[in-house]
Short mmCIF file of C-alpha atoms in Angstrom, two decimals:
data_model
loop_
_atom_site.label_atom_id
_atom_site.label_comp_id
_atom_site.label_asym_id
_atom_site.label_seq_id
_atom_site.Cartn_x
_atom_site.Cartn_y
_atom_site.Cartn_z
CA MET A 69 -29.36 36.11 28.17
CA TYR A 70 -30.50 34.59 24.90
CA SER A 71 -29.36 31.46 22.89
CA PHE A 72 -30.65 31.22 18.75
CA GLU A 73 -29.54 28.66 16.61
CA ILE A 74 -31.18 28.75 13.00
CA THR A 75 -33.01 25.21 12.22
CA SER A 76 -34.75 26.17 7.81
CA THR A 77 -33.34 23.35 6.25
CA LYS A 78 -33.71 26.49 3.39
CA ILE A 79 -31.12 28.46 5.17
CA LEU A 80 -29.08 25.49 6.22
CA GLN A 81 -28.49 23.98 2.81
CA LYS A 82 -26.68 27.22 1.01
CA THR A 83 -23.90 28.34 1.28
CA GLY A 84 -23.07 31.73 1.61
CA ILE A 85 -25.09 32.56 4.72
CA LEU A 86 -23.05 34.13 8.02
CA ASP A 87 -25.01 33.21 11.00
CA PRO A 88 -26.07 35.61 13.88
CA CYS A 89 -24.02 35.57 16.82
CA HIS A 90 -25.22 32.77 19.26
CA ASN A 91 -25.31 34.87 22.03
CA PHE A 92 -27.30 37.84 22.86
CA ILE A 93 -28.27 39.83 26.40
CA THR A 94 -31.03 42.33 26.31
CA ASN A 95 -33.58 43.40 28.36
CA LYS A 96 -36.80 44.43 25.77
CA LYS A 97 -39.52 42.34 24.34
CA SER A 98 -37.48 42.53 20.63
CA LEU A 99 -34.17 42.24 19.48
CA GLU A 100 -33.74 41.12 16.04
CA ILE A 101 -31.23 39.27 14.51
CA ARG A 102 -29.30 39.47 10.80
CA ILE A 103 -29.63 36.97 8.66
CA HIS A 104 -26.71 38.09 5.51
CA ASN A 105 -27.82 36.15 2.17
CA ARG A 106 -23.85 35.93 0.60
CA SER A 107 -24.96 33.31 -2.53
CA ASN A 108 -26.46 34.04 -5.94
CA ASP A 109 -29.56 32.82 -5.02
CA ASN A 110 -32.75 34.05 -3.41
CA ILE A 111 -33.62 31.74 -0.62
CA ILE A 112 -37.82 32.79 -0.18
CA LEU A 113 -39.74 31.71 3.24
CA ASP A 114 -43.13 31.70 4.44
CA PRO A 115 -45.50 34.04 6.35
CA GLY A 116 -45.14 32.92 9.61
CA GLU A 117 -42.63 29.69 8.72
CA GLU A 118 -40.20 28.71 11.43
CA ILE A 119 -36.47 29.97 10.95
CA GLY A 120 -34.51 29.10 13.75
CA ILE A 121 -35.41 28.53 18.24
CA LEU A 122 -34.63 31.76 20.79
CA GLU A 123 -33.49 29.82 24.17
CA LYS A 124 -33.79 31.77 26.81
CA LEU A 125 -30.35 30.23 29.51
CA ASN A 126 -30.57 30.41 33.14
CA LEU A 127 -26.53 30.99 33.54
CA LYS A 128 -25.25 31.29 37.20
CA GLU A 129 -24.37 35.14 38.13
CA ASP A 130 -20.43 35.02 36.53
CA THR A 131 -21.20 33.19 34.22
CA ILE A 132 -23.18 35.50 33.11
CA ILE A 133 -21.73 38.04 33.82
CA GLN A 134 -18.24 37.02 31.92
CA ALA A 135 -21.10 35.96 28.77
CA TYR A 136 -22.00 40.65 29.46
CA ASP A 137 -18.34 41.61 29.66
CA VAL A 138 -17.98 39.86 25.93
CA GLU A 139 -20.94 40.59 24.19
CA LYS A 140 -21.85 44.08 26.04
CA ASN A 141 -20.68 45.37 23.29
CA ILE A 142 -23.90 44.15 20.44
CA HIS A 143 -22.78 46.43 17.96
CA LEU A 144 -18.93 44.34 17.66
CA CYS A 145 -20.62 41.39 16.39
CA THR A 146 -23.11 43.57 14.12
CA MET A 147 -20.03 45.14 12.82
CA GLU A 148 -17.57 42.23 11.93
CA MET A 149 -20.79 40.77 9.87
CA THR A 150 -20.48 44.28 8.19
CA GLU A 151 -16.70 43.92 7.03
CA ALA A 152 -17.12 39.82 7.11
CA MET A 153 -18.67 40.34 3.61
CA ASP A 154 -16.06 42.93 1.36
CA LYS A 155 -14.22 40.09 1.86
CA GLU A 156 -11.78 38.27 -0.52
CA THR A 157 -13.51 34.26 -1.74
CA SER A 158 -10.52 33.04 -0.25
CA ASP A 159 -12.65 33.25 2.89
CA GLU A 160 -16.57 31.97 1.33
CA ASP A 161 -14.22 28.73 0.45
CA LYS A 162 -13.16 29.01 3.55
CA GLU A 163 -17.06 29.43 4.73
CA THR A 164 -18.09 26.33 2.50
CA LEU A 165 -15.56 23.84 3.26
CA GLU A 166 -17.07 24.82 7.11
CA ALA A 167 -20.55 23.32 5.83
CA GLU A 168 -19.23 21.19 3.85
CA LYS A 169 -17.29 18.98 7.17
CA TYR A 170 -20.18 20.34 9.51
CA SER A 171 -22.48 18.59 6.60
CA LYS A 172 -21.37 15.36 7.21
CA LEU A 173 -22.84 14.95 10.48
CA GLU A 174 -25.77 12.00 10.73
CA ILE A 175 -27.69 13.32 13.51
CA GLY A 176 -30.97 9.72 14.04
CA GLU A 177 -33.98 10.20 15.66
CA MET A 178 -33.55 12.53 18.19
CA ASP A 179 -34.95 15.53 20.48
CA ARG A 180 -34.39 19.00 18.89
CA LYS A 181 -32.93 20.49 21.85
CA ILE A 182 -30.83 17.78 22.55
CA ALA A 183 -29.85 17.25 18.69
CA ARG A 184 -28.00 20.89 19.12
CA MET A 185 -26.61 19.95 22.44
CA LEU A 186 -25.06 17.59 20.52
CA LYS A 187 -24.25 19.38 17.46
CA ARG A 188 -22.79 22.96 19.65
CA LEU A 189 -20.52 19.59 21.64
CA LEU A 190 -19.10 18.62 18.94
CA LYS A 191 -18.37 22.33 17.28
CA LYS A 192 -16.35 23.10 20.62
CA TYR A 193 -14.22 19.59 20.82
CA GLU A 194 -13.94 19.76 16.79
CA GLU A 195 -10.26 18.99 16.31
CA ILE A 196 -10.53 16.13 18.22
CA PHE A 197 -12.21 15.22 14.76
CA ASP A 198 -10.84 14.33 12.12
CA TRP A 199 -12.31 15.66 8.64
CA ASP A 200 -10.42 15.61 5.95
CA ASN A 201 -8.84 12.53 6.56
CA ASN A 202 -5.44 14.82 6.32
CA SER A 203 -4.76 15.13 9.53
CA ILE A 204 -4.81 12.14 12.32
CA GLY A 205 -3.99 12.53 16.55
CA TYR A 206 -3.20 10.25 18.40
CA THR A 207 -4.03 8.61 22.19
CA LYS A 208 -2.01 9.78 25.03
CA LEU A 209 -3.23 7.26 27.04
CA LEU A 210 -1.10 4.11 27.25
CA ARG A 211 1.33 2.88 24.72
CA HIS A 212 2.49 0.14 23.26
CA LYS A 213 4.80 -2.21 24.51
CA ILE A 214 7.08 -4.43 22.30
CA THR A 215 8.32 -7.72 24.51
CA VAL A 216 10.52 -9.86 23.03
CA GLN A 217 11.17 -13.09 24.34
CA GLU A 218 14.61 -13.54 26.26
CA GLY A 219 17.36 -14.34 23.70
CA THR A 220 16.41 -13.10 20.60
CA LEU A 221 17.67 -11.41 18.42
CA PRO A 222 16.88 -8.35 15.15
CA ILE A 223 15.16 -9.79 13.11
CA SER A 224 14.95 -8.24 9.03
CA HIS A 225 13.82 -9.60 5.92
CA ARG A 226 13.87 -8.08 2.91
CA PRO A 227 11.45 -6.25 1.07
CA TYR A 228 9.87 -7.68 -1.11
CA ARG A 229 9.97 -6.50 -4.45
CA ILE A 230 7.68 -4.47 -6.25
CA SER A 231 6.43 -2.80 -9.95
CA PRO A 232 7.14 1.17 -10.44
CA LEU A 233 3.43 1.57 -10.32
CA GLU A 234 3.50 -0.63 -7.01
CA ALA A 235 6.45 2.21 -6.26
CA GLU A 236 4.70 4.83 -6.99
CA HIS A 237 1.52 4.64 -4.57
CA LEU A 238 3.89 2.95 -1.84
CA GLN A 239 5.78 6.57 -2.12
CA LYS A 240 2.57 8.42 -1.79
CA GLU A 241 1.76 6.04 1.78
CA LEU A 242 5.69 6.87 2.98
CA GLU A 243 5.35 10.58 2.57
CA LYS A 244 2.21 11.15 3.92
CA TYR A 245 2.25 9.05 7.15
CA THR A 246 5.61 10.98 7.63
CA LYS A 247 3.77 13.75 7.26
CA LEU A 248 0.96 12.85 9.41
CA GLY A 249 4.25 12.53 11.57
CA VAL A 250 3.58 8.38 11.81
CA ILE A 251 6.32 7.18 11.11
CA SER A 252 9.55 8.26 10.61
CA PRO A 253 13.41 7.67 9.67
CA SER A 254 15.66 5.16 10.44
CA ASN A 255 18.43 3.07 11.03
CA SER A 256 17.87 -0.54 12.79
CA PRO A 257 18.78 -3.89 12.68
CA TRP A 258 15.18 -4.42 12.91
CA ALA A 259 12.52 -4.62 9.61
CA ALA A 260 10.19 -5.74 7.96
CA PRO A 261 8.29 -6.09 4.61
CA VAL A 262 5.63 -3.37 2.65
CA ILE A 263 2.75 -4.95 1.23
CA LEU A 264 0.74 -2.86 -0.97
CA VAL A 265 -3.29 -4.36 -0.45
CA LYS A 266 -4.91 -3.09 -3.61
CA LYS A 267 -8.82 -1.78 -2.50
CA LYS A 268 -12.24 -1.76 -4.91
CA ASN A 269 -12.03 1.38 -5.73
CA GLY A 270 -8.32 0.96 -6.98
CA GLU A 271 -6.74 2.66 -4.83
CA TYR A 272 -3.89 1.05 -2.34
CA ARG A 273 -2.85 0.29 0.71
CA MET A 274 -0.33 -0.33 2.89
CA VAL A 275 -0.03 -2.74 5.49
CA ILE A 276 3.29 -4.66 6.83
CA ASP A 277 4.34 -7.81 7.09
CA TYR A 278 4.56 -7.92 11.28
CA ARG A 279 4.75 -12.25 11.69
CA LYS A 280 8.40 -13.22 12.38
CA LEU A 281 8.23 -9.93 14.99
CA ASN A 282 5.26 -11.54 16.39
CA ALA A 283 6.17 -15.10 16.64
CA VAL A 284 9.18 -14.30 19.07
CA THR A 285 6.54 -10.95 20.77
CA LYS A 286 5.06 -12.27 24.10
CA LYS A 287 1.77 -11.71 23.90
CA ASP A 288 -0.89 -9.94 26.09
CA ALA A 289 -4.25 -11.50 27.46
CA TYR A 290 -6.46 -9.16 27.94
CA PRO A 291 -10.19 -9.88 29.23
CA LEU A 292 -13.57 -8.92 27.08
CA PRO A 293 -16.01 -8.10 28.58
CA ARG A 294 -19.28 -9.94 28.98
CA ILE A 295 -22.24 -9.05 26.86
CA ASP A 296 -24.30 -9.57 28.66
CA ASP A 297 -22.19 -7.24 31.64
CA LEU A 298 -22.65 -5.13 29.21
CA LEU A 299 -26.20 -5.15 28.24
CA ASP A 300 -27.06 -4.91 31.89
CA THR A 301 -24.82 -1.35 32.31
CA LEU A 302 -27.48 0.18 30.12
CA GLY A 303 -30.17 0.90 32.16
CA LYS A 304 -32.09 3.68 31.27
CA ALA A 305 -29.81 4.89 28.66
CA LYS A 306 -31.98 6.74 25.45
CA VAL A 307 -29.06 7.78 24.13
CA PHE A 308 -25.50 5.42 22.89
CA SER A 309 -22.66 6.64 21.18
CA ALA A 310 -19.62 4.81 20.07
CA LEU A 311 -16.43 6.64 19.66
CA ASP A 312 -13.19 5.10 18.55
CA MET A 313 -10.02 6.39 17.22
CA ARG A 314 -10.02 6.26 13.12
CA ALA A 315 -6.86 4.15 12.41
CA GLY A 316 -6.04 3.02 15.99
CA PHE A 317 -3.11 1.04 14.88
CA HIS A 318 -1.25 4.10 13.98
CA GLN A 319 -2.01 6.47 16.61
CA VAL A 320 -0.67 5.11 19.39
CA PRO A 321 2.99 5.45 19.94
CA MET A 322 5.37 3.26 20.92
CA GLU A 323 7.44 2.87 24.37
CA GLU A 324 10.30 5.27 24.07
CA ASP A 325 12.25 2.41 24.07
CA ASN A 326 11.45 0.34 22.03
CA HIS A 327 12.58 3.11 18.88
CA LEU A 328 15.35 1.80 17.73
CA LYS A 329 17.37 4.76 17.19
CA PHE A 330 23.62 -2.08 -5.61
CA LEU A 331 25.40 -5.03 -3.09
CA GLY A 332 27.68 -7.08 -4.80
CA TYR A 333 27.22 -5.58 -8.46
CA ILE A 334 28.69 -2.96 -10.51
CA VAL A 335 26.88 -0.40 -12.15
CA THR A 336 28.27 1.76 -15.01
CA LYS A 337 26.50 3.46 -18.83
CA ASP A 338 27.07 -0.09 -20.00
CA GLY A 339 24.62 -1.77 -17.39
CA VAL A 340 25.48 -3.69 -14.64
CA GLN A 341 28.24 -6.59 -14.14
CA THR A 342 29.42 -8.91 -11.63
CA ASP A 343 31.85 -7.92 -8.86
CA PRO A 344 35.64 -8.94 -9.87
CA GLU A 345 35.90 -8.57 -6.23
CA LYS A 346 32.76 -11.32 -4.70
CA ILE A 347 33.21 -13.48 -8.91
CA LYS A 348 37.43 -13.57 -6.97
CA LYS A 349 36.16 -15.06 -3.88
CA ILE A 350 33.26 -18.00 -6.53
CA ILE A 351 36.67 -18.83 -8.82
CA GLU A 352 38.81 -19.53 -5.49
CA TYR A 353 36.31 -22.05 -3.99
CA PRO A 354 37.68 -25.17 -2.86
CA GLN A 355 35.84 -28.44 -4.13
CA PRO A 356 32.69 -28.52 -1.81
CA LYS A 357 33.85 -32.13 0.36
CA THR A 358 30.66 -31.90 2.15
CA LEU A 359 27.22 -31.05 1.86
CA LYS A 360 27.18 -27.45 3.80
CA GLN A 361 30.19 -26.45 1.19
CA VAL A 362 28.70 -27.57 -1.94
CA ARG A 363 24.72 -25.72 -0.40
CA GLY A 364 27.52 -22.40 0.67
CA PHE A 365 28.60 -22.34 -2.90
CA LEU A 366 24.73 -22.65 -3.86
CA GLY A 367 24.04 -20.73 -2.74
CA LEU A 368 27.50 -18.00 -3.22
CA ALA A 369 26.78 -18.51 -7.03
CA SER A 370 23.13 -17.86 -7.70
CA TYR A 371 23.12 -14.66 -5.74
CA TYR A 372 24.92 -14.06 -9.12
CA ARG A 373 21.88 -16.21 -11.55
CA ARG A 374 20.78 -13.07 -13.07
CA PHE A 375 23.86 -13.26 -15.15
CA ILE A 376 23.77 -16.93 -16.37
CA LYS A 377 20.89 -17.92 -19.61
CA ASN A 378 21.43 -21.89 -18.00
CA PHE A 379 22.45 -21.27 -14.46
CA ALA A 380 19.67 -24.12 -13.03
CA ALA A 381 20.62 -26.02 -16.03
CA ILE A 382 23.84 -26.37 -15.37
CA ALA A 383 23.89 -26.53 -10.47
CA ARG A 384 21.57 -29.06 -11.02
CA PRO A 385 24.57 -32.21 -10.75
CA LEU A 386 25.06 -29.52 -7.28
CA HIS A 387 21.03 -28.93 -6.26
CA ASP A 388 20.71 -33.12 -6.60
CA GLN A 389 23.64 -33.64 -3.45
CA THR A 390 21.35 -31.40 -1.45
CA LYS A 391 18.72 -33.88 -1.71
CA THR A 392 20.03 -35.95 0.89
CA THR A 393 20.92 -35.94 4.00
CA LYS A 394 23.66 -38.47 3.44
CA GLN A 395 27.13 -38.29 1.55
CA VAL A 396 26.43 -38.35 -2.09
CA PRO A 397 29.84 -39.78 -4.48
CA TRP A 398 31.35 -36.63 -5.80
CA THR A 399 31.14 -37.05 -9.80
CA GLU A 400 32.19 -36.12 -13.30
CA LYS A 401 29.10 -34.53 -13.57
CA THR A 402 28.83 -32.79 -10.69
CA THR A 403 32.37 -31.82 -11.48
CA ASP A 404 31.48 -30.54 -14.53
CA SER A 405 28.89 -28.44 -12.50
CA PHE A 406 30.84 -27.01 -10.56
CA GLU A 407 33.51 -25.70 -13.01
CA THR A 408 31.18 -24.53 -15.50
CA LEU A 409 29.89 -21.95 -13.26
CA LYS A 410 32.74 -20.45 -11.59
CA LYS A 411 33.92 -19.99 -15.85
CA LEU A 412 30.66 -18.46 -16.90
CA LEU A 413 31.09 -16.00 -14.12
CA THR A 414 34.62 -14.90 -15.21
CA THR A 415 32.91 -14.26 -18.15
CA ALA A 416 29.35 -13.39 -17.25
CA PRO A 417 27.21 -10.50 -20.27
CA VAL A 418 26.64 -7.34 -18.81
CA LEU A 419 23.27 -6.57 -18.44
CA THR A 420 20.73 -4.61 -20.27
CA ARG A 421 20.20 -2.24 -16.84
CA PRO A 422 15.43 -1.64 -16.92
CA ASP A 423 14.19 1.78 -18.30
CA PHE A 424 10.03 1.91 -17.08
CA ASN A 425 9.68 3.87 -19.06
CA LYS A 426 10.46 1.77 -22.54
CA PRO A 427 7.74 -1.35 -23.00
CA PHE A 428 9.47 -5.13 -21.75
CA ILE A 429 9.40 -7.81 -24.07
CA LEU A 430 9.23 -11.19 -22.39
CA VAL A 431 10.79 -14.15 -24.89
CA THR A 432 9.60 -17.49 -22.80
CA ASP A 433 9.59 -21.34 -24.44
CA ALA A 434 8.73 -25.03 -22.76
CA SER A 435 9.80 -28.38 -23.56
CA LYS A 436 9.89 -31.36 -21.89
CA ALA A 437 13.09 -31.09 -19.92
CA GLY A 438 11.77 -27.28 -18.47
CA LEU A 439 11.18 -23.64 -18.93
CA GLY A 440 12.81 -20.25 -19.66
CA CYS A 441 12.52 -16.91 -20.27
CA ILE A 442 14.64 -13.91 -21.05
CA LEU A 443 13.63 -9.93 -20.00
CA THR A 444 14.27 -7.85 -22.49
CA GLN A 445 14.53 -4.77 -23.76
CA LEU A 446 14.61 -2.69 -26.94
CA ASP A 447 18.14 0.43 -27.73
CA GLU A 448 17.82 2.75 -29.67
CA ASN A 449 19.03 1.07 -32.47
CA GLY A 450 16.00 -2.17 -32.65
CA HIS A 451 18.26 -4.64 -31.46
CA GLU A 452 17.48 -6.34 -27.96
CA HIS A 453 19.36 -6.62 -24.93
CA PRO A 454 19.25 -9.12 -22.37
CA VAL A 455 17.60 -7.76 -18.74
CA ILE A 456 17.19 -11.52 -16.61
CA PHE A 457 17.53 -14.43 -17.64
CA ALA A 458 15.47 -17.65 -16.15
CA SER A 459 15.46 -21.30 -16.11
CA ARG A 460 13.22 -24.25 -14.41
CA GLY A 461 12.86 -27.63 -14.57
CA LEU A 462 9.40 -29.31 -14.81
CA ARG A 463 8.10 -30.73 -11.07
CA SER A 464 6.37 -33.32 -11.50
CA SER A 465 2.96 -32.84 -12.02
CA GLU A 466 3.45 -30.73 -15.12
CA ILE A 467 5.76 -33.46 -16.84
CA ASN A 468 2.64 -34.55 -18.63
CA TYR A 469 1.36 -31.36 -19.88
CA ALA A 470 0.31 -31.18 -24.26
CA PRO A 471 2.66 -28.89 -25.67
CA THR A 472 -0.16 -25.86 -25.22
CA LYS A 473 -0.71 -26.12 -22.15
CA LEU A 474 3.65 -25.84 -21.26
CA GLU A 475 3.32 -22.47 -23.62
CA CYS A 476 1.29 -21.24 -21.79
CA LEU A 477 2.47 -22.27 -18.15
CA ALA A 478 6.02 -21.55 -19.21
CA VAL A 479 3.97 -17.60 -19.94
CA ILE A 480 2.12 -17.81 -16.35
CA TRP A 481 5.96 -18.31 -14.41
CA ALA A 482 7.95 -15.54 -16.21
CA VAL A 483 5.31 -12.85 -15.81
CA LYS A 484 4.99 -13.76 -12.20
CA MET A 485 8.44 -14.40 -11.47
CA PHE A 486 8.35 -10.42 -13.45
CA ARG A 487 5.69 -9.45 -12.33
CA PRO A 488 7.93 -6.16 -10.98
CA TYR A 489 8.91 -5.57 -13.68
CA LEU A 490 5.94 -5.94 -15.80
CA LEU A 491 2.76 -4.81 -13.79
CA GLY A 492 0.75 -1.34 -15.15
CA LYS A 493 2.99 -1.01 -18.33
CA ARG A 494 2.01 -2.63 -21.44
CA PHE A 495 4.64 -5.21 -22.38
CA THR A 496 4.39 -7.94 -25.36
CA ILE A 497 5.07 -11.31 -24.89
CA ILE A 498 7.75 -13.69 -27.82
CA THR A 499 6.15 -17.10 -28.07
CA ASP A 500 7.34 -19.76 -30.83
CA HIS A 501 4.15 -21.73 -29.60
CA SER A 502 0.88 -20.05 -32.49
CA ALA A 503 -1.87 -22.09 -30.74
CA LEU A 504 -0.79 -20.32 -27.37
CA HIS A 505 -2.42 -16.96 -29.00
CA GLY A 506 -6.19 -19.35 -29.37
CA LEU A 507 -6.01 -21.10 -25.68
CA LEU A 508 -5.52 -17.56 -23.79
CA LYS A 509 -8.47 -16.36 -25.93
CA SER A 510 -10.44 -19.15 -25.54
CA PRO A 511 -13.78 -18.05 -24.70
CA ASN A 512 -14.79 -21.00 -22.72
CA PRO A 513 -12.04 -21.65 -20.91
CA THR A 514 -12.05 -23.87 -17.93
CA GLY A 515 -10.32 -25.97 -14.51
CA ILE A 516 -6.25 -24.38 -14.58
CA ILE A 517 -6.77 -22.52 -18.17
CA ALA A 518 -9.03 -20.19 -16.48
CA ARG A 519 -7.61 -19.42 -13.41
CA TRP A 520 -4.35 -18.92 -15.52
CA ILE A 521 -5.88 -15.99 -17.82
CA THR A 522 -7.23 -14.71 -14.21
CA THR A 523 -3.80 -14.54 -13.43
CA LEU A 524 -3.36 -12.74 -16.85
CA ALA A 525 -5.85 -10.29 -16.50
CA GLU A 526 -3.78 -7.68 -14.63
CA TYR A 527 -1.81 -6.89 -16.68
CA ASP A 528 -1.50 -5.55 -20.10
CA PHE A 529 0.42 -6.93 -23.32
CA GLU A 530 -0.36 -8.48 -26.35
CA ILE A 531 1.29 -12.15 -27.79
CA LYS A 532 3.26 -11.99 -30.55
CA TYR A 533 4.58 -15.42 -32.39
CA ARG A 534 7.98 -15.58 -33.40
CA PRO A 535 9.31 -19.36 -34.77
CA GLY A 536 11.76 -21.94 -32.95
CA ARG A 537 14.43 -20.98 -35.26
CA VAL A 538 14.70 -17.14 -34.50
CA ASN A 539 13.54 -17.73 -30.94
CA GLU A 540 16.52 -20.12 -29.53
CA SER A 541 17.70 -17.91 -26.57
CA ALA A 542 14.23 -18.85 -24.95
CA ASP A 543 14.40 -22.30 -26.46
CA PHE A 544 17.80 -23.48 -25.68
CA LEU A 545 17.21 -21.96 -21.77
CA SER A 546 14.21 -24.94 -21.71
CA ARG A 547 15.49 -27.56 -23.80
CA LEU A 548 18.96 -28.18 -21.76
CA GLY A 549 18.02 -31.13 -19.77
CA TYR A 550 17.95 -30.45 -16.39
#
C-alpha cells in the first residue's frame, strides 16, 4: 500500500486543485496519479521537478485488508473526481475556504516526513480547532465551582450606563455568545455589570465586573510547577508544542448547582414624569428627627433629582446634616430645604424622552458657586426641551479656578455625566463664555487642560457661544449658592 502527498509549492499555493486519492493499493511497478487543475491559471512544471512524495506503508495485515475493502475499487475514486469537476461554484468556494483554513498552519523548521505526519494528525482532529472564530468548544476534564463564604447573601450590582454606540456593540457580543452556547438567558438574584473594553482596532471586548463576587468567594490555592522541574522533564525531546484553549474562561463549564434557575416613573407619549404613588410617599414623609431619617429622605428624593433644576443646591442644607455623626439642630434652612423639595416633586416638569436619532444639545455654565448643565433636544418646531437637569457645587481644589478654567471644568463634568447619551454621536455644546472655544483649541496645552482636551478627544462635538442673558437655565443652576 502506498501513500501520496503533494509537496510542490506551485500546486499547493493554487486554489481549485483537486487532490488525488491519498492511498493506493497496487502490485504494478508504476502508478498513474491524476491531479486536476480547476483554476483559471496554468501551472508550469519544470522537467524533473518534484511534485509529491509516494511512500510505501508497512501496515498490519488486518489494516491492509480494511484499507483494501475501501480502496479496491480504484475507479470509484476516479469517478468521484470527474463528477467533482462538474459541481457548482459553491463547492469551489468550499474548497477555497478549506485551503485558506490550512494556510493558517505555521510549521517551523522540521523534518519533512514529521511535518507531513503532523499535518495529517491535525487534519484528522480538525474539529477540535477553531479555524474561523465562529465556533468554540469546551473541556470535559473539569467543571468550575464557585464556593462563597458562609452566610453570604446574593450580590446584585446595577448595570453601568453605556452609550447607544456601546449598546450596539454589546448586543452583538451577547448574540454571538448566546449563539455559541457560552451564555443563556436567566433569572437570578445574582448580577454583575458588563464593561466594554475598546481594542486597538476599534472593536469592543465584553468583560464582566466580578469584583464583588470575588470578594466573597473562597479562594483556591493551586500550586504552580517549578520552572527547573519542567526543564528537567524535557529530556531528549526535539519537538516542542503547546496546546491551549482559545477562550479558556468561556470553555470551562459551570457546576450544575451553580446555575440559578421603567421603575418608579410614568412614561407617556409626552415624555417621562414622576410616579404619583412614589411621590406620595415623599409628600407624607415626616420631618426627620434622626440622621438615619435625613439620609432616608434624601435617598428617596434623589431618585427624582433629574426632574429638579436646582436639586443639589436645594438639598444642600440636608446634605450638610449628614456630614457629621453628631446630632445637628434642625434649622430654618433645613426646614425650607425639606419642604421645597417636597413641593417641587409634586410639580415636577415632564421631561422629554431622549431620541437617539436626533442630535443632543449640552448647555453648560459655571460660577464661583458651582456648575450647572442641561441636556436638551429640539422638537419639530425647533424648540428646546429638557431631557435631564444636573448641577453640583465646587470642590475645595476648584474654588480658585479662573473663570475660563471653570467653564472648561463645567464642560468636562457635563460630558462625563451624560456620556451614555453623547458618545458616538455629534452634539453641540452651548456656553456663555466665548473664550472657552479658544482654550480647548490651544495648540500647546499643558497640565490639567491637556488632560481635559484628551478626555474630549473621543467625542464628536461643536462649541457654540450663547450670551448669559440667553443662557439663563444653566446659568441659574450654577449660581444657586452651594
